[in-house]
Coordinates of C-alpha atoms in Angstrom, one line a residue:
M16 CA -109.5 -138.3 81.7
T17 CA -112.4 -136.4 83.1
G18 CA -111.8 -134.3 86.2
K19 CA -111.0 -130.8 86.7
T20 CA -108.0 -128.8 87.9
E21 CA -108.7 -125.9 90.2
S22 CA -106.1 -123.2 90.3
R23 CA -105.3 -120.3 92.5
A24 CA -103.4 -117.6 90.7
N25 CA -100.2 -116.1 92.1
N26 CA -98.4 -113.5 90.0
V27 CA -97.2 -115.4 87.0
G28 CA -97.6 -119.0 88.1
T29 CA -100.5 -120.9 89.7
E30 CA -100.8 -123.4 92.4
S31 CA -102.8 -126.4 91.1
I32 CA -104.9 -128.9 93.0
G33 CA -105.4 -131.9 90.7
V34 CA -108.6 -133.8 91.0
G35 CA -108.4 -137.5 90.0
R36 CA -107.7 -137.8 86.3
F37 CA -105.3 -140.8 86.4
S38 CA -105.0 -143.8 88.7
G39 CA -101.8 -144.3 90.7
D40 CA -100.8 -147.0 88.2
A41 CA -99.7 -144.3 85.8
M42 CA -97.2 -143.2 88.3
S43 CA -95.5 -146.6 88.6
A44 CA -95.4 -147.1 84.9
P45 CA -91.8 -147.7 83.7
T46 CA -90.0 -144.9 81.9
V47 CA -88.6 -145.3 78.4
G48 CA -84.9 -145.3 79.3
V49 CA -84.7 -142.3 81.6
L50 CA -87.5 -140.5 79.8
P51 CA -90.9 -140.4 81.5
T52 CA -93.9 -142.0 79.8
A53 CA -96.8 -139.9 78.4
P54 CA -99.1 -140.9 81.4
Q55 CA -96.4 -139.6 83.8
I56 CA -96.2 -136.3 81.8
L57 CA -100.0 -136.0 82.0
C58 CA -100.0 -136.7 85.7
A59 CA -97.4 -134.0 86.1
F60 CA -99.6 -131.6 84.3
Q61 CA -102.4 -132.5 86.7
G62 CA -100.2 -131.6 89.7
R63 CA -98.8 -134.9 90.9
R64 CA -95.6 -134.3 92.7
F65 CA -92.3 -135.8 91.5
L66 CA -89.5 -135.1 93.9
D67 CA -86.8 -136.7 91.8
R68 CA -87.8 -135.9 88.2
E69 CA -86.7 -132.5 87.0
L70 CA -88.4 -133.0 83.6
L71 CA -91.8 -133.7 85.3
R72 CA -91.5 -130.7 87.6
S73 CA -90.8 -128.6 84.6
A74 CA -93.8 -130.2 82.8
H75 CA -96.1 -129.3 85.7
A76 CA -94.8 -125.7 85.7
L77 CA -95.5 -125.4 81.9
A78 CA -99.1 -126.5 82.4
E79 CA -99.5 -124.0 85.2
L80 CA -98.1 -121.2 83.0
H81 CA -100.4 -122.1 80.1
A82 CA -103.4 -122.1 82.5
R83 CA -102.4 -118.7 83.8
R84 CA -101.7 -117.4 80.4
A85 CA -105.2 -118.3 79.2
Q86 CA -106.7 -116.2 82.1
I87 CA -104.8 -112.9 81.6
R88 CA -105.0 -110.2 79.0
D89 CA -102.1 -108.0 80.1
A90 CA -99.5 -108.1 77.4
F91 CA -96.6 -107.6 79.9
L92 CA -97.7 -110.6 81.9
V93 CA -98.2 -112.7 78.8
A94 CA -94.6 -111.8 77.7
E95 CA -93.3 -112.6 81.2
I96 CA -95.1 -116.0 81.2
D97 CA -93.8 -116.8 77.7
C98 CA -90.2 -115.9 78.8
R99 CA -90.6 -118.3 81.7
R100 CA -91.9 -121.0 79.4
V101 CA -88.8 -120.6 77.2
E102 CA -86.7 -121.1 80.3
L103 CA -88.5 -124.3 81.2
V104 CA -88.3 -125.6 77.7
D105 CA -84.5 -124.9 77.8
D106 CA -84.3 -126.6 81.3
I107 CA -86.0 -129.8 79.8
N108 CA -83.7 -129.7 76.8
D109 CA -80.6 -129.3 79.0
W110 CA -81.7 -132.2 81.2
I111 CA -82.2 -134.3 78.0
S112 CA -78.8 -133.5 76.7
Q113 CA -77.2 -134.6 80.0
E114 CA -79.3 -137.7 80.6
V115 CA -80.1 -139.2 77.2
P116 CA -77.4 -140.5 74.9
Q117 CA -77.8 -139.3 71.3
H118 CA -77.3 -142.0 68.7
R119 CA -75.9 -140.1 65.7
Q120 CA -75.2 -143.0 63.4
G121 CA -78.4 -144.0 61.5
A122 CA -80.7 -142.0 63.8
S123 CA -82.9 -139.5 62.0
L124 CA -83.1 -136.0 63.4
H125 CA -86.4 -135.0 65.0
T126 CA -87.4 -131.5 64.0
E127 CA -88.5 -130.3 67.5
S128 CA -86.8 -130.5 70.9
L129 CA -88.4 -132.6 73.6
G130 CA -88.9 -129.5 75.7
S131 CA -91.0 -127.9 72.9
V132 CA -93.0 -131.1 72.6
V133 CA -93.8 -131.1 76.3
D134 CA -94.7 -127.4 76.1
R135 CA -97.2 -128.1 73.2
M136 CA -98.6 -131.1 75.2
A137 CA -99.1 -128.8 78.3
R138 CA -100.9 -126.2 76.2
S139 CA -103.2 -128.9 74.6
W140 CA -103.9 -130.4 78.1
V141 CA -104.9 -127.0 79.4
D142 CA -107.1 -126.3 76.3
A143 CA -108.8 -129.7 76.6
N144 CA -109.6 -129.1 80.3
Q145 CA -110.9 -125.6 79.6
A146 CA -113.1 -126.9 76.8
I147 CA -114.8 -129.3 79.3
D148 CA -115.4 -126.3 81.6
V149 CA -116.7 -124.0 78.9
D150 CA -118.4 -126.3 76.4
G151 CA -119.2 -129.4 78.5
P152 CA -117.8 -132.9 78.1
R153 CA -120.0 -133.9 75.1
S154 CA -119.4 -130.9 72.8
D155 CA -117.6 -131.2 69.5
S156 CA -115.1 -128.6 70.6
T157 CA -114.2 -130.6 73.7
H158 CA -113.9 -133.8 71.6
K159 CA -111.6 -131.9 69.2
H160 CA -109.3 -130.7 72.0
W161 CA -109.1 -134.1 73.6
Y162 CA -108.4 -135.7 70.3
H163 CA -105.6 -133.3 69.6
L164 CA -104.1 -134.0 73.0
A165 CA -104.3 -137.8 72.3
E166 CA -102.4 -137.2 69.0
L167 CA -99.7 -135.3 70.9
V168 CA -99.5 -138.1 73.5
D169 CA -99.1 -140.7 70.7
G170 CA -96.4 -138.6 69.1
Y171 CA -94.6 -138.2 72.4
T172 CA -94.7 -141.9 73.0
D173 CA -93.4 -142.7 69.6
L174 CA -90.7 -140.1 69.9
V175 CA -89.3 -141.2 73.3
T176 CA -89.5 -144.8 72.2
D177 CA -87.5 -144.0 69.1
V178 CA -85.0 -141.8 71.0
A179 CA -84.4 -144.6 73.6
G180 CA -84.0 -147.1 70.8
G181 CA -81.5 -145.0 68.9
R182 CA -83.7 -144.6 65.9
R183 CA -84.3 -140.9 66.3
R184 CA -82.2 -138.1 67.8
L185 CA -83.3 -134.8 69.2
P186 CA -82.0 -131.4 68.0
E187 CA -79.4 -129.9 70.3
K188 CA -81.7 -126.9 71.1

């Protein structure tokens, strides 16, 4: 996972041009039920296009917003970006509630919505990439950021596996 993403700013969002972080195999990896895998989420952050996957389009938009948010200092624009992030998190949660059956009997409740998990992953992904640009690939700071992202990826994988298997359920919002 060592490439860079170049961005051209446009008002609140950005247009990203992903530069080879993942092989095409990650795109053909099976989903967990209807939920995308962590590699698919990471590819979406990078800018891979998913014409038929609303959740992945929202994940990409979240990564763009986090990248844009890190570049600006205007409080009004930060608030506007944060409002758009909330909308995207809600879009993901709405999609989940329509597409993923919730197993209420015996399934423990997860404390965070899947939209919030994807939003945290997007922020961590942006932070990890910026650490490479600022501190270089071998710095302790860069390692810390990529390690944190790896922990979130593991947590996401465990969560979607448990949700698909009926062992865990997601909060309604």
